[in-house]
Amino acid sequence: FCSLDQQRFGAMAMWLLVLFMAGAMADLEELPEDCAAEALELRQLRGERRQVKEDAETCGDWLDRDECDEDSEVAADESIECADECSHDVCCKTKAACNFFTAKGGCAGLTLPANVTGKVWAQKTQDPDEFFSDMFCASTEQSVESCGEACCEMKPCQKCSGQTYTEGCKAGFTGTCAACPKAASCAAGQMQSCGDGILSACKPCSNAPAHAHYTGTAMDSECPWVCNDEYLLHEGKCVPSICGTWNGTCDAATTIPRAAKIPCKGFCTSETCCAPKATCGSYLGASTSSDVPSAQCAAVKDATSDGKVWAPLEASAGTTLYCKGTESDDSSCQKACCSEQSCKTCSGKFYTDKCQAGTIGTCAACPTSTSCSAGEYQTCGDGALSKCLKCSNAPENSAYSEGSLSSECPWKCNEGYMKSGTTCVATCALYSCDAASSIPLKASTLCNGTTCSSESCCTPKATCGSYIGASSDAPSAKCAAVKDAASDGKVWAPMEASAGTTLYCKGTE
């Protein structure tokens, strides 16, 4: 810097120097005085030697005969002694350059008059015809007093139009035109406007109704808002969010509307305004099928039609049965979950088992044996297992031996009778022959019909008369033929029957 001409410092060169020397701004204020000697040497090398007034003792003497450049220099104190070396370089001091003052933001240090608005102190506009000429402060000092009004002037802020605004207009700078922002930089509930050079400050929004709060900002007066908790938007207003103001409907099959005054604590929904009905599953428990006994349905006191019982209703696949209300009690669920139903219908070799209050029963396979007593029977099939009935197929003189699954109950003939086809015929076992005069036939011998007699069941013994012939006092060849030895004084001879009696042989011969 010291090697540059101090009197005519080109504007372009100065700006280049500003860019390279920005970091050394604080040290530039003293440069003109410190570099005076070097500046003189430079002019001498150029052949621009200034005449030294050898007969001048002080700068005052020199200034009486010469002068400084009033645009870029100030005269030194006249009392400065030059010792015959007084010259322009000694007695003229270079003024401080405006470029350095304004580059450091010096114009910002000036104060606007109280009656001036819409303007700021900024770098003075240079005459286009002197674009490459420097502007100088009033003295060598880089100060507001020296450079302020010499380097700065009051200028209006940058004029902008359309969707732009003046940005950065402040002391020392007239600002620039910036595009209006798409979104406000305010806090929620505040808004800005922008255009024709002005970006307004943040202002409170006022478009939200009572019981609402803002959720964001806006570049116009319509800031976004929502209703507070427990309030609902209705015709542009925030009204209490209760089930009474809810526009939805409850599913009548599965829910019951809650009271209108119930608060929703936010948006009302079917979950908040519709109470779920109790299910038949929760009421009946495990007895959700009509063929499973249900104590709840069995407790229904209403009379039923013949062949019907109160039993659980059965839901189709994938569906649920509901009570009338929200409670799982008889008043809410009994008539909704139980109905009067016919007993289970069965066919073939099956019968309806255990159809009773609380269940329609199940189809059970017909039994292979009866539970009836002897002489009783029951039938089974096409849904029915009959009660035990009296058998009637056994003939006279017989007894039933066991029960049956048909009307043909098993039987057997009574003792003394023998089965003959479908009847029981008497046998000689029922008749007792006269042991003295006859011999009984086999017990299995059938009697003549149903009446037994000696003729049908007994064989008459032979008589001694037919065997011996003559009486006992006549010689008997039969008795004489007995070979057994007789006791002394005794003989074998015919026996004599008492009067009116007959003696019989042992057998029939």
Short mmCIF file of C-alpha atoms in Angstrom, two decimals:
data_model
loop_
_atom_site.label_atom_id
_atom_site.label_comp_id
_atom_site.label_asym_id
_atom_site.label_seq_id
_atom_site.Cartn_x
_atom_site.Cartn_y
_atom_site.Cartn_z
CA PHE A 1 0.00 0.00 0.00
CA CYS A 2 2.81 2.39 0.87
CA SER A 3 4.12 2.26 -2.70
CA LEU A 4 0.86 3.67 -4.15
CA ASP A 5 0.28 7.29 -5.08
CA GLN A 6 -1.34 8.92 -2.04
CA GLN A 7 -2.89 11.79 -3.97
CA ARG A 8 -4.74 9.91 -6.73
CA PHE A 9 -5.63 6.48 -5.51
CA GLY A 10 -7.65 4.83 -8.32
CA ALA A 11 -11.08 3.60 -7.23
CA MET A 12 -10.63 0.23 -8.92
CA ALA A 13 -7.27 -0.35 -7.31
CA MET A 14 -8.68 0.66 -3.97
CA TRP A 15 -11.48 -1.91 -4.13
CA LEU A 16 -9.07 -4.64 -5.07
CA LEU A 17 -6.94 -3.68 -2.14
CA VAL A 18 -9.98 -3.76 0.12
CA LEU A 19 -10.67 -7.36 -0.88
CA PHE A 20 -7.10 -8.48 -0.19
CA MET A 21 -6.50 -6.39 2.89
CA ALA A 22 -9.88 -6.77 4.68
CA GLY A 23 -8.21 -8.52 7.58
CA ALA A 24 -5.91 -5.62 8.21
CA MET A 25 -8.57 -2.86 8.37
CA ALA A 26 -7.75 -1.85 11.90
CA ASP A 27 -4.20 -0.91 10.95
CA LEU A 28 -5.01 1.22 7.88
CA GLU A 29 -5.82 4.44 9.72
CA GLU A 30 -2.16 5.29 10.34
CA LEU A 31 -0.83 4.19 6.93
CA PRO A 32 -0.73 7.63 5.20
CA GLU A 33 1.68 9.17 7.74
CA ASP A 34 3.91 6.14 8.12
CA CYS A 35 4.34 5.75 4.38
CA ALA A 36 5.20 9.37 3.52
CA ALA A 37 8.88 8.65 2.99
CA GLU A 38 8.25 5.71 0.75
CA ALA A 39 5.72 7.73 -1.26
CA LEU A 40 8.33 10.43 -1.83
CA GLU A 41 10.87 7.93 -3.04
CA LEU A 42 8.27 6.50 -5.46
CA ARG A 43 7.57 9.91 -6.98
CA GLN A 44 11.25 10.58 -7.30
CA LEU A 45 11.72 7.34 -9.20
CA ARG A 46 8.91 8.42 -11.54
CA GLY A 47 10.54 11.78 -12.16
CA GLU A 48 7.82 13.54 -10.20
CA ARG A 49 10.14 15.22 -7.78
CA ARG A 50 8.46 18.01 -5.87
CA GLN A 51 10.52 21.07 -5.40
CA VAL A 52 12.05 21.47 -1.99
CA LYS A 53 11.95 24.99 -0.70
CA GLU A 54 15.40 25.21 0.74
CA ASP A 55 14.83 28.66 2.17
CA ALA A 56 11.64 27.57 4.00
CA GLU A 57 12.17 26.87 7.67
CA THR A 58 8.63 25.76 8.55
CA CYS A 59 5.61 24.35 6.77
CA GLY A 60 4.02 27.70 7.26
CA ASP A 61 6.79 29.20 5.11
CA TRP A 62 6.29 26.48 2.51
CA LEU A 63 2.51 26.91 2.43
CA ASP A 64 2.91 30.62 1.85
CA ARG A 65 4.50 29.84 -1.48
CA ASP A 66 2.88 26.49 -2.39
CA GLU A 67 -0.32 24.63 -1.59
CA CYS A 68 -1.70 21.17 -0.95
CA ASP A 69 -4.34 19.39 -3.12
CA GLU A 70 -7.49 20.47 -1.31
CA ASP A 71 -9.47 17.44 -2.57
CA SER A 72 -7.16 14.74 -1.24
CA GLU A 73 -4.81 16.50 1.18
CA VAL A 74 -4.76 18.68 4.26
CA ALA A 75 -1.98 21.09 5.19
CA ALA A 76 0.29 20.14 8.03
CA ASP A 77 0.61 22.35 11.04
CA GLU A 78 2.38 25.54 9.97
CA SER A 79 4.69 25.37 12.94
CA ILE A 80 6.34 22.18 11.75
CA GLU A 81 10.04 22.94 11.17
CA CYS A 82 11.47 21.54 7.98
CA ALA A 83 15.17 22.52 8.36
CA ASP A 84 15.43 23.58 4.73
CA GLU A 85 13.74 20.32 3.69
CA CYS A 86 10.19 21.64 3.50
CA SER A 87 8.32 20.05 0.61
CA HIS A 88 4.87 18.93 -0.49
CA ASP A 89 5.40 15.52 1.06
CA VAL A 90 6.37 17.05 4.39
CA CYS A 91 3.76 19.75 4.61
CA CYS A 92 0.77 18.04 2.95
CA LYS A 93 -0.97 15.04 4.58
CA THR A 94 -3.14 12.65 2.57
CA LYS A 95 -6.74 12.58 3.66
CA ALA A 96 -8.24 9.25 4.83
CA ALA A 97 -9.94 7.38 1.95
CA CYS A 98 -13.73 6.95 2.07
CA ASN A 99 -13.45 3.44 0.68
CA PHE A 100 -11.80 2.24 3.89
CA PHE A 101 -14.31 4.03 6.08
CA THR A 102 -17.38 2.71 4.30
CA ALA A 103 -15.90 -0.79 3.89
CA LYS A 104 -15.66 -0.96 7.69
CA GLY A 105 -19.32 0.05 8.03
CA GLY A 106 -18.49 3.53 9.13
CA CYS A 107 -21.76 4.99 7.82
CA ALA A 108 -23.65 2.96 10.43
CA GLY A 109 -22.12 5.16 13.11
CA LEU A 110 -23.99 8.26 11.96
CA THR A 111 -27.25 9.31 13.59
CA LEU A 112 -30.30 10.27 11.56
CA PRO A 113 -32.02 13.53 12.40
CA ALA A 114 -35.17 13.03 14.43
CA ASN A 115 -37.40 14.39 11.64
CA VAL A 116 -36.08 12.01 8.96
CA THR A 117 -37.84 8.68 8.32
CA GLY A 118 -37.51 6.02 5.66
CA LYS A 119 -33.84 6.78 5.09
CA VAL A 120 -30.49 5.47 6.34
CA TRP A 121 -26.92 6.70 6.25
CA ALA A 122 -25.12 4.80 3.49
CA GLN A 123 -22.08 5.10 1.23
CA LYS A 124 -22.28 8.25 -0.84
CA THR A 125 -23.01 7.64 -4.52
CA GLN A 126 -19.98 8.50 -6.60
CA ASP A 127 -20.20 10.77 -9.65
CA PRO A 128 -20.20 8.47 -12.70
CA ASP A 129 -17.76 10.81 -14.45
CA GLU A 130 -15.30 10.34 -11.61
CA PHE A 131 -15.82 6.63 -11.09
CA PHE A 132 -12.08 5.95 -10.97
CA SER A 133 -11.41 8.88 -8.65
CA ASP A 134 -11.32 8.43 -4.92
CA MET A 135 -13.46 10.16 -2.32
CA PHE A 136 -11.72 11.34 0.79
CA CYS A 137 -12.59 12.13 4.36
CA ALA A 138 -12.20 15.62 5.73
CA SER A 139 -8.97 14.72 7.53
CA THR A 140 -6.43 11.99 7.85
CA GLU A 141 -8.51 10.32 10.58
CA GLN A 142 -10.73 7.31 9.84
CA SER A 143 -13.46 8.55 12.15
CA VAL A 144 -17.13 9.52 11.99
CA GLU A 145 -16.23 13.16 12.56
CA SER A 146 -13.69 13.08 9.70
CA CYS A 147 -15.42 10.78 7.23
CA GLY A 148 -19.10 10.71 8.11
CA GLU A 149 -20.65 13.44 5.99
CA ALA A 150 -17.76 13.34 3.51
CA CYS A 151 -18.25 9.69 2.65
CA CYS A 152 -21.89 9.02 3.56
CA GLU A 153 -25.26 10.44 2.65
CA MET A 154 -28.86 9.81 3.70
CA LYS A 155 -30.55 7.45 1.24
CA PRO A 156 -34.01 5.93 1.15
CA CYS A 157 -34.30 2.16 1.63
CA GLN A 158 -34.29 0.03 -1.50
CA LYS A 159 -37.63 0.35 -3.30
CA CYS A 160 -39.25 -3.04 -4.06
CA SER A 161 -42.56 -4.00 -5.66
CA GLY A 162 -44.77 -6.99 -6.37
CA GLN A 163 -44.07 -10.10 -4.37
CA THR A 164 -40.77 -8.79 -3.00
CA TYR A 165 -39.80 -6.89 0.14
CA THR A 166 -36.89 -4.69 1.22
CA GLU A 167 -34.47 -6.80 3.24
CA GLY A 168 -31.53 -5.56 5.35
CA CYS A 169 -32.20 -1.83 5.18
CA LYS A 170 -30.37 -0.53 8.23
CA ALA A 171 -27.74 2.00 9.17
CA GLY A 172 -24.99 1.72 6.59
CA PHE A 173 -26.95 -0.29 4.00
CA THR A 174 -30.09 0.47 1.94
CA GLY A 175 -30.97 -3.24 1.68
CA THR A 176 -31.96 -5.48 -1.25
CA CYS A 177 -35.18 -6.79 -2.76
CA ALA A 178 -35.93 -10.33 -1.57
CA ALA A 179 -38.72 -12.62 -2.73
CA CYS A 180 -41.61 -12.88 -0.32
CA PRO A 181 -41.36 -16.09 1.77
CA LYS A 182 -43.76 -18.94 1.15
CA ALA A 183 -44.24 -19.52 4.86
CA ALA A 184 -44.24 -17.18 7.82
CA SER A 185 -41.39 -17.32 10.31
CA CYS A 186 -43.71 -16.57 13.22
CA ALA A 187 -44.79 -18.70 16.14
CA ALA A 188 -48.05 -20.66 15.89
CA GLY A 189 -51.00 -18.30 16.06
CA GLN A 190 -49.19 -15.41 14.36
CA MET A 191 -49.19 -14.21 10.76
CA GLN A 192 -47.27 -11.98 8.35
CA SER A 193 -48.09 -10.14 5.14
CA CYS A 194 -45.65 -9.44 2.34
CA GLY A 195 -45.58 -7.48 -0.90
CA ASP A 196 -44.74 -4.13 -2.50
CA GLY A 197 -41.52 -3.88 -0.53
CA ILE A 198 -42.81 -4.72 2.94
CA LEU A 199 -42.58 -7.89 5.02
CA SER A 200 -44.66 -7.18 8.09
CA ALA A 201 -43.75 -8.10 11.61
CA CYS A 202 -45.49 -11.09 13.19
CA LYS A 203 -49.01 -10.21 14.30
CA PRO A 204 -51.55 -12.25 16.27
CA CYS A 205 -54.06 -14.24 14.23
CA SER A 206 -57.74 -13.63 14.95
CA ASN A 207 -59.64 -16.02 12.69
CA ALA A 208 -60.04 -18.97 15.11
CA PRO A 209 -63.37 -19.28 16.95
CA ALA A 210 -63.77 -19.73 20.69
CA HIS A 211 -62.56 -23.04 22.17
CA ALA A 212 -59.96 -23.49 19.40
CA HIS A 213 -56.20 -23.13 19.19
CA TYR A 214 -53.85 -22.32 16.34
CA THR A 215 -51.66 -25.05 14.89
CA GLY A 216 -49.40 -22.99 12.66
CA THR A 217 -48.68 -19.66 10.98
CA ALA A 218 -49.81 -18.05 7.74
CA MET A 219 -48.84 -15.44 5.17
CA ASP A 220 -52.35 -14.05 5.36
CA SER A 221 -55.01 -13.59 8.01
CA GLU A 222 -56.26 -17.21 7.80
CA CYS A 223 -54.08 -19.08 10.26
CA PRO A 224 -54.70 -22.84 10.62
CA TRP A 225 -56.54 -23.93 13.78
CA VAL A 226 -58.36 -26.85 15.34
CA CYS A 227 -60.92 -27.17 18.07
CA ASN A 228 -59.65 -27.84 21.57
CA ASP A 229 -59.99 -31.26 23.16
CA GLU A 230 -63.59 -32.10 24.07
CA TYR A 231 -64.84 -29.71 21.35
CA LEU A 232 -66.03 -30.46 17.85
CA LEU A 233 -66.27 -28.31 14.71
CA HIS A 234 -69.90 -27.68 13.87
CA GLU A 235 -70.97 -25.05 11.32
CA GLY A 236 -67.72 -23.14 11.75
CA LYS A 237 -67.84 -23.15 15.55
CA CYS A 238 -66.26 -25.33 18.21
CA VAL A 239 -69.05 -26.88 20.20
CA PRO A 240 -68.69 -29.32 23.12
CA SER A 241 -67.71 -32.76 21.79
CA ILE A 242 -70.41 -34.93 23.33
CA CYS A 243 -72.34 -37.86 22.00
CA GLY A 244 -75.37 -35.62 21.59
CA THR A 245 -73.61 -33.66 18.82
CA TRP A 246 -72.15 -36.70 17.10
CA ASN A 247 -73.46 -37.15 13.56
CA GLY A 248 -72.76 -40.88 13.39
CA THR A 249 -75.10 -43.77 14.19
CA CYS A 250 -74.67 -46.85 16.33
CA ASP A 251 -75.07 -50.35 14.95
CA ALA A 252 -78.40 -51.39 16.42
CA ALA A 253 -77.54 -55.07 16.23
CA THR A 254 -74.38 -54.87 18.34
CA THR A 255 -74.45 -51.59 20.29
CA ILE A 256 -76.65 -49.20 22.26
CA PRO A 257 -76.27 -45.37 22.03
CA ARG A 258 -74.71 -43.81 25.13
CA ALA A 259 -76.27 -40.82 26.88
CA ALA A 260 -76.14 -37.57 24.88
CA LYS A 261 -74.17 -35.78 27.62
CA ILE A 262 -71.26 -38.24 27.54
CA PRO A 263 -68.06 -36.27 26.63
CA CYS A 264 -65.87 -37.64 23.85
CA LYS A 265 -62.55 -36.02 24.86
CA GLY A 266 -61.74 -35.42 21.20
CA PHE A 267 -63.60 -36.51 18.12
CA CYS A 268 -66.69 -38.58 18.86
CA THR A 269 -66.65 -42.06 17.35
CA SER A 270 -68.73 -45.20 17.59
CA GLU A 271 -66.28 -46.40 20.24
CA THR A 272 -67.04 -43.43 22.51
CA CYS A 273 -70.76 -43.01 21.82
CA CYS A 274 -71.92 -46.61 21.31
CA ALA A 275 -71.89 -49.09 24.20
CA PRO A 276 -71.34 -52.70 23.06
CA LYS A 277 -74.14 -55.13 23.88
CA ALA A 278 -73.37 -58.17 25.98
CA THR A 279 -72.93 -61.33 23.91
CA CYS A 280 -74.88 -64.53 24.33
CA GLY A 281 -71.54 -66.26 24.67
CA SER A 282 -70.76 -64.30 27.83
CA TYR A 283 -74.27 -65.01 29.18
CA LEU A 284 -74.53 -68.70 28.32
CA GLY A 285 -70.90 -69.56 28.98
CA ALA A 286 -70.03 -72.98 27.61
CA SER A 287 -73.67 -73.64 26.69
CA THR A 288 -73.63 -71.74 23.41
CA SER A 289 -75.12 -74.65 21.44
CA SER A 290 -78.76 -75.73 21.66
CA ASP A 291 -77.72 -79.36 22.09
CA VAL A 292 -75.67 -78.54 25.18
CA PRO A 293 -77.69 -78.21 28.41
CA SER A 294 -78.03 -74.57 29.48
CA ALA A 295 -79.10 -73.70 33.01
CA GLN A 296 -79.93 -70.16 31.85
CA CYS A 297 -82.38 -71.34 29.18
CA ALA A 298 -83.76 -74.08 31.43
CA ALA A 299 -84.71 -71.35 33.90
CA VAL A 300 -87.17 -69.70 31.47
CA LYS A 301 -90.56 -69.93 33.17
CA ASP A 302 -92.74 -69.44 30.10
CA ALA A 303 -94.67 -72.58 29.09
CA THR A 304 -93.74 -74.28 25.83
CA SER A 305 -95.77 -76.02 23.16
CA ASP A 306 -95.84 -79.81 22.98
CA GLY A 307 -92.56 -81.24 21.79
CA LYS A 308 -90.68 -77.98 22.32
CA VAL A 309 -88.22 -76.73 24.93
CA TRP A 310 -86.37 -73.49 25.77
CA ALA A 311 -82.82 -73.87 24.46
CA PRO A 312 -79.91 -71.62 23.35
CA LEU A 313 -80.15 -69.95 19.95
CA GLU A 314 -77.37 -71.01 17.60
CA ALA A 315 -75.49 -68.39 15.57
CA SER A 316 -74.48 -69.13 12.01
CA ALA A 317 -70.79 -69.52 11.24
CA GLY A 318 -68.77 -66.34 11.75
CA THR A 319 -71.58 -64.42 13.48
CA THR A 320 -72.22 -63.43 17.08
CA LEU A 321 -75.50 -63.31 18.97
CA TYR A 322 -76.07 -60.30 21.25
CA CYS A 323 -78.20 -59.58 24.28
CA LYS A 324 -80.67 -56.69 24.35
CA GLY A 325 -78.53 -54.58 26.68
CA THR A 326 -74.97 -54.17 27.90
CA GLU A 327 -75.37 -56.39 30.98
CA SER A 328 -75.03 -60.20 30.96
CA ASP A 329 -78.11 -60.86 33.06
CA ASP A 330 -81.51 -62.52 32.58
CA SER A 331 -83.38 -59.31 31.85
CA SER A 332 -80.91 -58.40 29.09
CA CYS A 333 -80.07 -61.80 27.66
CA GLN A 334 -82.59 -64.54 28.52
CA LYS A 335 -85.14 -63.95 25.78
CA ALA A 336 -82.43 -62.75 23.33
CA CYS A 337 -80.26 -65.85 23.70
CA CYS A 338 -82.90 -68.56 24.39
CA SER A 339 -85.87 -69.53 22.24
CA GLU A 340 -88.67 -72.09 22.17
CA GLN A 341 -87.38 -74.86 19.92
CA SER A 342 -88.43 -78.33 18.75
CA CYS A 343 -86.43 -81.31 19.92
CA LYS A 344 -83.60 -82.47 17.74
CA THR A 345 -84.84 -84.26 14.63
CA CYS A 346 -83.12 -87.60 14.00
CA SER A 347 -83.64 -90.33 11.41
CA GLY A 348 -82.64 -93.89 10.64
CA LYS A 349 -81.27 -95.91 13.51
CA PHE A 350 -80.99 -92.83 15.74
CA TYR A 351 -83.23 -91.34 18.40
CA THR A 352 -83.45 -87.90 20.07
CA ASP A 353 -81.68 -88.18 23.41
CA LYS A 354 -82.10 -85.89 26.43
CA CYS A 355 -84.39 -83.29 24.90
CA GLN A 356 -85.33 -81.31 27.98
CA ALA A 357 -85.54 -77.78 29.33
CA GLY A 358 -82.32 -76.05 28.31
CA THR A 359 -81.39 -78.30 25.38
CA ILE A 360 -82.99 -79.78 22.25
CA GLY A 361 -80.97 -82.96 22.83
CA THR A 362 -78.72 -84.91 20.50
CA CYS A 363 -79.08 -87.76 18.02
CA ALA A 364 -77.94 -90.97 19.69
CA ALA A 365 -77.54 -94.37 18.06
CA CYS A 366 -80.30 -96.83 18.88
CA PRO A 367 -79.25 -99.27 21.64
CA THR A 368 -78.39 -102.87 20.78
CA SER A 369 -80.10 -104.13 23.94
CA THR A 370 -83.07 -102.92 25.91
CA SER A 371 -83.10 -101.53 29.39
CA CYS A 372 -86.62 -102.79 29.96
CA SER A 373 -87.54 -105.59 32.39
CA ALA A 374 -88.49 -109.09 31.31
CA GLY A 375 -91.89 -108.98 29.66
CA GLU A 376 -91.35 -105.38 28.41
CA TYR A 377 -90.12 -104.04 25.12
CA GLN A 378 -89.25 -100.73 23.41
CA THR A 379 -88.76 -99.62 19.83
CA CYS A 380 -86.10 -97.24 18.40
CA GLY A 381 -85.55 -95.42 15.13
CA ASP A 382 -86.42 -92.26 13.15
CA GLY A 383 -85.79 -90.06 16.17
CA ALA A 384 -87.73 -91.98 18.85
CA LEU A 385 -86.80 -94.45 21.57
CA SER A 386 -90.10 -95.60 23.11
CA LYS A 387 -90.81 -96.16 26.75
CA CYS A 388 -90.98 -99.74 28.04
CA LEU A 389 -94.23 -101.41 26.95
CA LYS A 390 -95.85 -104.67 28.06
CA CYS A 391 -95.14 -107.67 25.86
CA SER A 392 -98.16 -109.71 24.65
CA ASN A 393 -96.74 -112.41 22.45
CA ALA A 394 -96.23 -115.19 25.04
CA PRO A 395 -98.83 -118.07 24.97
CA GLU A 396 -100.68 -119.54 27.94
CA ASN A 397 -98.62 -121.55 30.42
CA SER A 398 -95.45 -119.54 29.60
CA ALA A 399 -93.42 -116.70 31.12
CA TYR A 400 -91.25 -113.89 29.60
CA SER A 401 -87.54 -114.43 30.03
CA GLU A 402 -86.19 -110.90 29.25
CA GLY A 403 -86.98 -107.53 27.67
CA SER A 404 -86.82 -106.82 23.95
CA LEU A 405 -86.29 -104.09 21.32
CA SER A 406 -89.39 -105.32 19.53
CA SER A 407 -92.85 -106.54 20.44
CA GLU A 408 -91.65 -110.16 20.09
CA CYS A 409 -90.38 -110.63 23.58
CA PRO A 410 -88.54 -113.88 24.36
CA TRP A 411 -90.53 -116.40 26.50
CA LYS A 412 -90.38 -119.97 27.70
CA CYS A 413 -92.99 -122.52 28.77
CA ASN A 414 -93.72 -122.98 32.41
CA GLU A 415 -92.40 -126.07 34.16
CA GLY A 416 -94.36 -129.14 33.10
CA TYR A 417 -95.11 -127.71 29.70
CA MET A 418 -93.32 -128.16 26.43
CA LYS A 419 -93.15 -125.66 23.56
CA SER A 420 -95.00 -126.78 20.55
CA GLY A 421 -94.95 -124.16 17.84
CA THR A 422 -96.25 -121.02 19.43
CA THR A 423 -98.03 -122.81 22.33
CA CYS A 424 -97.11 -124.55 25.52
CA VAL A 425 -98.50 -128.13 25.77
CA ALA A 426 -98.89 -129.94 29.12
CA THR A 427 -96.62 -132.96 29.78
CA CYS A 428 -97.01 -135.90 32.12
CA ALA A 429 -94.65 -134.15 34.45
CA LEU A 430 -97.75 -132.37 35.65
CA TYR A 431 -99.56 -135.70 36.56
CA SER A 432 -98.86 -138.14 39.42
CA CYS A 433 -99.68 -141.82 38.76
CA ASP A 434 -100.93 -144.30 41.47
CA ALA A 435 -97.73 -145.98 42.39
CA ALA A 436 -99.53 -149.10 43.66
CA SER A 437 -101.41 -149.82 40.46
CA SER A 438 -99.49 -148.04 37.67
CA ILE A 439 -96.18 -146.93 36.37
CA PRO A 440 -95.73 -143.24 35.16
CA LEU A 441 -94.69 -142.52 31.59
CA LYS A 442 -91.73 -140.22 30.85
CA ALA A 443 -92.26 -136.69 32.19
CA SER A 444 -91.89 -135.25 28.66
CA THR A 445 -94.80 -137.30 27.43
CA LEU A 446 -97.40 -134.95 26.09
CA CYS A 447 -100.79 -135.19 27.64
CA ASN A 448 -103.88 -135.51 25.58
CA GLY A 449 -104.52 -131.81 25.00
CA THR A 450 -104.26 -129.61 27.98
CA THR A 451 -105.57 -132.23 30.46
CA CYS A 452 -103.40 -134.98 31.79
CA SER A 453 -104.86 -138.30 33.10
CA SER A 454 -103.79 -141.74 34.15
CA GLU A 455 -104.70 -143.00 30.72
CA SER A 456 -102.27 -140.55 29.04
CA CYS A 457 -99.54 -140.56 31.63
CA CYS A 458 -99.70 -143.94 33.49
CA THR A 459 -99.27 -147.59 32.44
CA PRO A 460 -101.29 -150.06 34.60
CA LYS A 461 -99.31 -152.74 36.41
CA ALA A 462 -100.10 -156.41 35.75
CA THR A 463 -102.23 -158.05 38.47
CA CYS A 464 -101.22 -161.02 40.49
CA GLY A 465 -104.50 -162.64 39.48
CA SER A 466 -103.47 -162.51 35.83
CA TYR A 467 -100.07 -163.90 36.75
CA ILE A 468 -100.98 -166.60 39.22
CA GLY A 469 -104.35 -167.56 38.00
CA ALA A 470 -106.11 -169.69 40.73
CA SER A 471 -106.33 -168.63 44.34
CA SER A 472 -103.52 -169.00 46.77
CA ASP A 473 -104.74 -172.27 48.34
CA ALA A 474 -104.44 -174.07 45.08
CA PRO A 475 -101.04 -175.20 43.90
CA SER A 476 -99.34 -172.45 41.94
CA ALA A 477 -96.79 -173.32 39.37
CA LYS A 478 -95.62 -169.65 39.31
CA CYS A 479 -94.81 -169.50 42.97
CA ALA A 480 -93.38 -173.00 42.97
CA ALA A 481 -90.92 -171.89 40.36
CA VAL A 482 -89.25 -169.38 42.71
CA LYS A 483 -85.76 -170.60 43.10
CA ASP A 484 -84.87 -168.69 46.22
CA ALA A 485 -84.51 -171.02 49.21
CA ALA A 486 -87.24 -170.71 51.75
CA SER A 487 -86.74 -170.65 55.51
CA ASP A 488 -87.48 -173.67 57.52
CA GLY A 489 -91.16 -174.42 57.67
CA LYS A 490 -91.96 -171.97 54.88
CA VAL A 491 -92.74 -172.20 51.15
CA TRP A 492 -93.22 -169.94 48.25
CA ALA A 493 -96.99 -169.56 47.68
CA PRO A 494 -99.47 -166.97 46.22
CA MET A 495 -100.24 -163.90 48.33
CA GLU A 496 -103.84 -163.34 49.21
CA ALA A 497 -105.43 -159.87 48.93
CA SER A 498 -107.89 -158.63 51.46
CA ALA A 499 -111.46 -158.35 50.40
CA GLY A 500 -112.10 -155.79 47.69
CA THR A 501 -108.41 -155.25 46.92
CA THR A 502 -106.20 -156.28 44.08
CA LEU A 503 -102.65 -157.34 44.21
CA TYR A 504 -100.36 -155.97 41.45
CA CYS A 505 -97.13 -157.05 39.95
CA LYS A 506 -94.12 -154.73 39.89
CA GLY A 507 -94.40 -154.01 36.22
CA THR A 508 -96.83 -154.01 33.41
CA GLU A 509 -96.04 -157.55 32.21
#
